Amino acid sequence: MKDIIVEEVRKHRKEHTNQFHGNLSEICADLRRVQENSGHDVVRLAPRRLEPTISTIRSVKTSS
């Protein structure tokens, strides 16, 4: 099933990528410029430390 909205987003993303020849650093820099010039507040949340799950605890115990 094709979603026209998803297809349009992919089209614009591809055009943006081609504009910077696939250079990820330049793409990110441009997106930061767009974000800064948008006039919207940027919210940066502090990273949260993940609590270990039972499966990760078991894997640590068995690998020791």
mmCIF file of N, CA, C and O in Angstrom:
data_model
loop_
_atom_site.group_PDB
_atom_site.id
_atom_site.type_symbol
_atom_site.label_atom_id
_atom_site.label_comp_id
_atom_site.label_asym_id
_atom_site.label_seq_id
_atom_site.Cartn_x
_atom_site.Cartn_y
_atom_site.Cartn_z
ATOM 1 N N MET A 1 0.843 -1.163 0.000
ATOM 2 C CA MET A 1 0.000 0.000 0.000
ATOM 3 C C MET A 1 0.900 1.241 0.000
ATOM 4 O O MET A 1 1.861 1.321 0.742
ATOM 5 N N LYS A 2 0.579 2.191 -0.834
ATOM 6 C CA LYS A 2 1.339 3.431 -0.902
ATOM 7 C C LYS A 2 0.593 4.527 -0.158
ATOM 8 O O LYS A 2 -0.601 4.705 -0.319
ATOM 9 N N ASP A 3 1.342 5.240 0.642
ATOM 10 C CA ASP A 3 0.796 6.375 1.370
ATOM 11 C C ASP A 3 1.352 7.630 0.709
ATOM 12 O O ASP A 3 2.565 7.829 0.662
ATOM 13 N N ILE A 4 0.473 8.484 0.185
ATOM 14 C CA ILE A 4 0.937 9.652 -0.573
ATOM 15 C C ILE A 4 1.715 10.629 0.306
ATOM 16 O O ILE A 4 2.631 11.285 -0.169
ATOM 17 N N ILE A 5 1.369 10.695 1.584
ATOM 18 C CA ILE A 5 2.096 11.600 2.484
ATOM 19 C C ILE A 5 3.509 11.082 2.704
ATOM 20 O O ILE A 5 4.482 11.840 2.630
ATOM 21 N N VAL A 6 3.638 9.788 2.951
ATOM 22 C CA VAL A 6 4.963 9.194 3.142
ATOM 23 C C VAL A 6 5.798 9.357 1.878
ATOM 24 O O VAL A 6 6.985 9.707 1.943
ATOM 25 N N GLU A 7 5.194 9.144 0.736
ATOM 26 C CA GLU A 7 5.910 9.289 -0.532
ATOM 27 C C GLU A 7 6.395 10.731 -0.731
ATOM 28 O O GLU A 7 7.506 10.963 -1.198
ATOM 29 N N GLU A 8 5.559 11.700 -0.352
ATOM 30 C CA GLU A 8 5.950 13.098 -0.495
ATOM 31 C C GLU A 8 7.109 13.446 0.441
ATOM 32 O O GLU A 8 8.054 14.136 0.064
ATOM 33 N N VAL A 9 7.044 12.955 1.687
ATOM 34 C CA VAL A 9 8.127 13.190 2.640
ATOM 35 C C VAL A 9 9.423 12.588 2.109
ATOM 36 O O VAL A 9 10.488 13.212 2.151
ATOM 37 N N ARG A 10 9.353 11.371 1.587
ATOM 38 C CA ARG A 10 10.546 10.716 1.036
ATOM 39 C C ARG A 10 11.112 11.486 -0.151
ATOM 40 O O ARG A 10 12.329 11.602 -0.301
ATOM 41 N N LYS A 11 10.226 12.035 -0.978
ATOM 42 C CA LYS A 11 10.660 12.814 -2.138
ATOM 43 C C LYS A 11 11.441 14.044 -1.694
ATOM 44 O O LYS A 11 12.529 14.328 -2.204
ATOM 45 N N HIS A 12 10.896 14.773 -0.716
ATOM 46 C CA HIS A 12 11.559 15.985 -0.232
ATOM 47 C C HIS A 12 12.860 15.652 0.497
ATOM 48 O O HIS A 12 13.847 16.378 0.378
ATOM 49 N N ARG A 13 12.865 14.556 1.238
ATOM 50 C CA ARG A 13 14.088 14.138 1.929
ATOM 51 C C ARG A 13 15.175 13.788 0.922
ATOM 52 O O ARG A 13 16.336 14.161 1.086
ATOM 53 N N LYS A 14 14.795 13.106 -0.149
ATOM 54 C CA LYS A 14 15.754 12.743 -1.201
ATOM 55 C C LYS A 14 16.298 13.992 -1.884
ATOM 56 O O LYS A 14 17.501 14.094 -2.139
ATOM 57 N N GLU A 15 15.435 14.965 -2.171
ATOM 58 C CA GLU A 15 15.876 16.223 -2.784
ATOM 59 C C GLU A 15 16.849 16.956 -1.871
ATOM 60 O O GLU A 15 17.858 17.489 -2.325
ATOM 61 N N HIS A 16 16.548 16.982 -0.583
ATOM 62 C CA HIS A 16 17.420 17.645 0.381
ATOM 63 C C HIS A 16 18.769 16.931 0.452
ATOM 64 O O HIS A 16 19.819 17.573 0.486
ATOM 65 N N THR A 17 18.744 15.618 0.463
ATOM 66 C CA THR A 17 19.983 14.830 0.486
ATOM 67 C C THR A 17 20.811 15.092 -0.757
ATOM 68 O O THR A 17 22.032 15.278 -0.679
ATOM 69 N N ASN A 18 20.165 15.122 -1.904
ATOM 70 C CA ASN A 18 20.884 15.374 -3.160
ATOM 71 C C ASN A 18 21.482 16.774 -3.207
ATOM 72 O O ASN A 18 22.551 16.984 -3.789
ATOM 73 N N GLN A 19 20.812 17.723 -2.570
ATOM 74 C CA GLN A 19 21.303 19.105 -2.543
ATOM 75 C C GLN A 19 22.683 19.175 -1.889
ATOM 76 O O GLN A 19 23.512 19.999 -2.255
ATOM 77 N N PHE A 20 22.945 18.286 -0.934
ATOM 78 C CA PHE A 20 24.222 18.281 -0.218
ATOM 79 C C PHE A 20 25.070 17.067 -0.590
ATOM 80 O O PHE A 20 26.010 16.716 0.120
ATOM 81 N N HIS A 21 24.741 16.442 -1.697
ATOM 82 C CA HIS A 21 25.493 15.307 -2.237
ATOM 83 C C HIS A 21 25.663 14.198 -1.208
ATOM 84 O O HIS A 21 26.698 13.528 -1.165
ATOM 85 N N GLY A 22 24.657 14.020 -0.346
ATOM 86 C CA GLY A 22 24.669 12.954 0.640
ATOM 87 C C GLY A 22 25.620 13.177 1.803
ATOM 88 O O GLY A 22 25.811 12.279 2.619
ATOM 89 N N ASN A 23 26.212 14.365 1.917
ATOM 90 C CA ASN A 23 27.150 14.657 2.999
ATOM 91 C C ASN A 23 26.356 14.910 4.282
ATOM 92 O O ASN A 23 25.721 15.946 4.446
ATOM 93 N N LEU A 24 26.438 13.955 5.202
ATOM 94 C CA LEU A 24 25.623 14.015 6.408
ATOM 95 C C LEU A 24 25.939 15.232 7.267
ATOM 96 O O LEU A 24 25.033 15.846 7.844
ATOM 97 N N SER A 25 27.197 15.619 7.341
ATOM 98 C CA SER A 25 27.571 16.802 8.133
ATOM 99 C C SER A 25 26.905 18.058 7.585
ATOM 100 O O SER A 25 26.394 18.888 8.344
ATOM 101 N N GLU A 26 26.903 18.202 6.272
ATOM 102 C CA GLU A 26 26.272 19.376 5.655
ATOM 103 C C GLU A 26 24.757 19.334 5.796
ATOM 104 O O GLU A 26 24.125 20.370 6.015
ATOM 105 N N ILE A 27 24.179 18.155 5.681
ATOM 106 C CA ILE A 27 22.728 18.007 5.840
ATOM 107 C C ILE A 27 22.326 18.424 7.251
ATOM 108 O O ILE A 27 21.392 19.207 7.452
ATOM 109 N N CYS A 28 23.050 17.915 8.255
ATOM 110 C CA CYS A 28 22.738 18.256 9.651
ATOM 111 C C CYS A 28 22.937 19.739 9.921
ATOM 112 O O CYS A 28 22.128 20.357 10.626
ATOM 113 N N ALA A 29 23.997 20.319 9.377
ATOM 114 C CA ALA A 29 24.247 21.752 9.564
ATOM 115 C C ALA A 29 23.096 22.563 8.974
ATOM 116 O O ALA A 29 22.637 23.543 9.581
ATOM 117 N N ASP A 30 22.612 22.165 7.808
ATOM 118 C CA ASP A 30 21.496 22.878 7.185
ATOM 119 C C ASP A 30 20.232 22.739 8.024
ATOM 120 O O ASP A 30 19.507 23.723 8.224
ATOM 121 N N LEU A 31 19.971 21.548 8.535
ATOM 122 C CA LEU A 31 18.782 21.349 9.368
ATOM 123 C C LEU A 31 18.876 22.164 10.655
ATOM 124 O O LEU A 31 17.869 22.701 11.128
ATOM 125 N N ARG A 32 20.087 22.307 11.215
ATOM 126 C CA ARG A 32 20.263 23.154 12.393
ATOM 127 C C ARG A 32 19.972 24.622 12.053
ATOM 128 O O ARG A 32 19.359 25.342 12.847
ATOM 129 N N ARG A 33 20.431 25.064 10.875
ATOM 130 C CA ARG A 33 20.149 26.448 10.444
ATOM 131 C C ARG A 33 18.648 26.670 10.298
ATOM 132 O O ARG A 33 18.111 27.686 10.743
ATOM 133 N N VAL A 34 17.976 25.720 9.689
ATOM 134 C CA VAL A 34 16.521 25.824 9.522
ATOM 135 C C VAL A 34 15.850 25.899 10.889
ATOM 136 O O VAL A 34 14.952 26.715 11.122
ATOM 137 N N GLN A 35 16.307 25.052 11.803
ATOM 138 C CA GLN A 35 15.740 25.023 13.150
ATOM 139 C C GLN A 35 15.964 26.350 13.865
ATOM 140 O O GLN A 35 15.041 26.894 14.475
ATOM 141 N N GLU A 36 17.171 26.909 13.782
ATOM 142 C CA GLU A 36 17.477 28.175 14.438
ATOM 143 C C GLU A 36 16.661 29.326 13.862
ATOM 144 O O GLU A 36 16.260 30.239 14.587
ATOM 145 N N ASN A 37 16.424 29.301 12.568
ATOM 146 C CA ASN A 37 15.692 30.381 11.901
ATOM 147 C C ASN A 37 14.182 30.213 11.960
ATOM 148 O O ASN A 37 13.450 31.080 11.500
ATOM 149 N N SER A 38 13.704 29.102 12.517
ATOM 150 C CA SER A 38 12.266 28.832 12.526
ATOM 151 C C SER A 38 11.502 29.738 13.489
ATOM 152 O O SER A 38 10.308 29.960 13.323
ATOM 153 N N GLY A 39 12.212 30.256 14.513
ATOM 154 C CA GLY A 39 11.532 31.088 15.495
ATOM 155 C C GLY A 39 10.859 30.291 16.598
ATOM 156 O O GLY A 39 10.279 30.857 17.519
ATOM 157 N N HIS A 40 10.938 28.969 16.535
ATOM 158 C CA HIS A 40 10.340 28.118 17.564
ATOM 159 C C HIS A 40 11.362 27.834 18.663
ATOM 160 O O HIS A 40 12.563 27.770 18.406
ATOM 161 N N ASP A 41 10.870 27.651 19.878
ATOM 162 C CA ASP A 41 11.751 27.260 20.967
ATOM 163 C C ASP A 41 12.192 25.815 20.759
ATOM 164 O O ASP A 41 11.393 24.961 20.367
ATOM 165 N N VAL A 42 13.454 25.568 21.023
ATOM 166 C CA VAL A 42 13.984 24.211 20.923
ATOM 167 C C VAL A 42 14.103 23.673 22.337
ATOM 168 O O VAL A 42 14.723 24.292 23.202
ATOM 169 N N VAL A 43 13.487 22.539 22.565
ATOM 170 C CA VAL A 43 13.517 21.922 23.887
ATOM 171 C C VAL A 43 14.568 20.838 23.880
ATOM 172 O O VAL A 43 14.566 19.948 23.029
ATOM 173 N N ARG A 44 15.495 20.924 24.805
ATOM 174 C CA ARG A 44 16.528 19.897 24.946
ATOM 175 C C ARG A 44 16.367 19.273 26.325
ATOM 176 O O ARG A 44 16.593 19.924 27.348
ATOM 177 N N LEU A 45 15.982 18.024 26.341
ATOM 178 C CA LEU A 45 15.802 17.314 27.596
ATOM 179 C C LEU A 45 17.102 16.635 27.985
ATOM 180 O O LEU A 45 17.851 16.166 27.125
ATOM 181 N N ALA A 46 17.350 16.575 29.266
ATOM 182 C CA ALA A 46 18.540 15.884 29.751
ATOM 183 C C ALA A 46 18.384 14.389 29.464
ATOM 184 O O ALA A 46 17.278 13.841 29.560
ATOM 185 N N PRO A 47 19.470 13.717 29.104
ATOM 186 C CA PRO A 47 19.367 12.286 28.846
ATOM 187 C C PRO A 47 18.984 11.537 30.123
ATOM 188 O O PRO A 47 19.386 11.912 31.225
ATOM 189 N N ARG A 48 18.193 10.502 29.945
ATOM 190 C CA ARG A 48 17.788 9.685 31.088
ATOM 191 C C ARG A 48 18.576 8.390 31.070
ATOM 192 O O ARG A 48 18.792 7.796 30.032
ATOM 193 N N ARG A 49 19.005 7.967 32.222
ATOM 194 C CA ARG A 49 19.723 6.708 32.342
ATOM 195 C C ARG A 49 18.691 5.593 32.342
ATOM 196 O O ARG A 49 17.715 5.633 33.095
ATOM 197 N N LEU A 50 18.904 4.616 31.495
ATOM 198 C CA LEU A 50 17.978 3.497 31.410
ATOM 199 C C LEU A 50 18.219 2.529 32.551
ATOM 200 O O LEU A 50 19.359 2.255 32.923
ATOM 201 N N GLU A 51 17.143 2.024 33.094
ATOM 202 C CA GLU A 51 17.239 1.007 34.133
ATOM 203 C C GLU A 51 17.499 -0.337 33.464
ATOM 204 O O GLU A 51 16.942 -0.633 32.407
ATOM 205 N N PRO A 52 18.358 -1.155 34.052
ATOM 206 C CA PRO A 52 18.622 -2.463 33.442
ATOM 207 C C PRO A 52 17.369 -3.343 33.480
ATOM 208 O O PRO A 52 16.578 -3.269 34.420
ATOM 209 N N THR A 53 17.221 -4.136 32.445
ATOM 210 C CA THR A 53 16.102 -5.069 32.392
ATOM 211 C C THR A 53 16.576 -6.428 32.884
ATOM 212 O O THR A 53 17.779 -6.683 33.021
ATOM 213 N N ILE A 54 15.650 -7.314 33.127
ATOM 214 C CA ILE A 54 16.004 -8.654 33.606
ATOM 215 C C ILE A 54 16.897 -9.361 32.597
ATOM 216 O O ILE A 54 17.882 -9.994 32.966
ATOM 217 N N SER A 55 16.605 -9.210 31.313
ATOM 218 C CA SER A 55 17.407 -9.900 30.300
ATOM 219 C C SER A 55 18.840 -9.372 30.247
ATOM 220 O O SER A 55 19.770 -10.136 30.071
ATOM 221 N N THR A 56 19.033 -8.060 30.438
ATOM 222 C CA THR A 56 20.399 -7.537 30.426
ATOM 223 C C THR A 56 21.149 -7.944 31.680
ATOM 224 O O THR A 56 22.343 -8.220 31.634
ATOM 225 N N ILE A 57 20.453 -8.042 32.804
ATOM 226 C CA ILE A 57 21.098 -8.501 34.037
ATOM 227 C C ILE A 57 21.534 -9.942 33.887
ATOM 228 O O ILE A 57 22.652 -10.312 34.252
ATOM 229 N N ARG A 58 20.677 -10.778 33.307
ATOM 230 C CA ARG A 58 21.022 -12.195 33.102
ATOM 231 C C ARG A 58 22.212 -12.335 32.165
ATOM 232 O O ARG A 58 23.095 -13.151 32.390
ATOM 233 N N SER A 59 22.255 -11.527 31.086
ATOM 234 C CA SER A 59 23.346 -11.647 30.130
ATOM 235 C C SER A 59 24.669 -11.210 30.741
ATOM 236 O O SER A 59 25.723 -11.748 30.434
ATOM 237 N N VAL A 60 24.629 -10.215 31.624
ATOM 238 C CA VAL A 60 25.861 -9.772 32.296
ATOM 239 C C VAL A 60 26.353 -10.867 33.238
ATOM 240 O O VAL A 60 27.533 -11.153 33.311
ATOM 241 N N LYS A 61 25.426 -11.521 33.959
ATOM 242 C CA LYS A 61 25.811 -12.574 34.905
ATOM 243 C C LYS A 61 26.399 -13.781 34.183
ATOM 244 O O LYS A 61 27.357 -14.381 34.649
ATOM 245 N N THR A 62 25.846 -14.149 33.029
ATOM 246 C CA THR A 62 26.311 -15.331 32.319
ATOM 247 C C THR A 62 27.605 -15.079 31.575
ATOM 248 O O THR A 62 28.369 -15.984 31.309
ATOM 249 N N SER A 63 27.900 -13.817 31.232
ATOM 250 C CA SER A 63 29.137 -13.527 30.507
ATOM 251 C C SER A 63 30.308 -13.326 31.453
ATOM 252 O O SER A 63 31.437 -13.217 31.035
ATOM 253 N N SER A 64 30.071 -13.252 32.754
ATOM 254 C CA SER A 64 31.174 -13.040 33.713
ATOM 255 C C SER A 64 31.890 -14.324 34.021
ATOM 256 O O SER A 64 31.465 -15.377 33.968
#
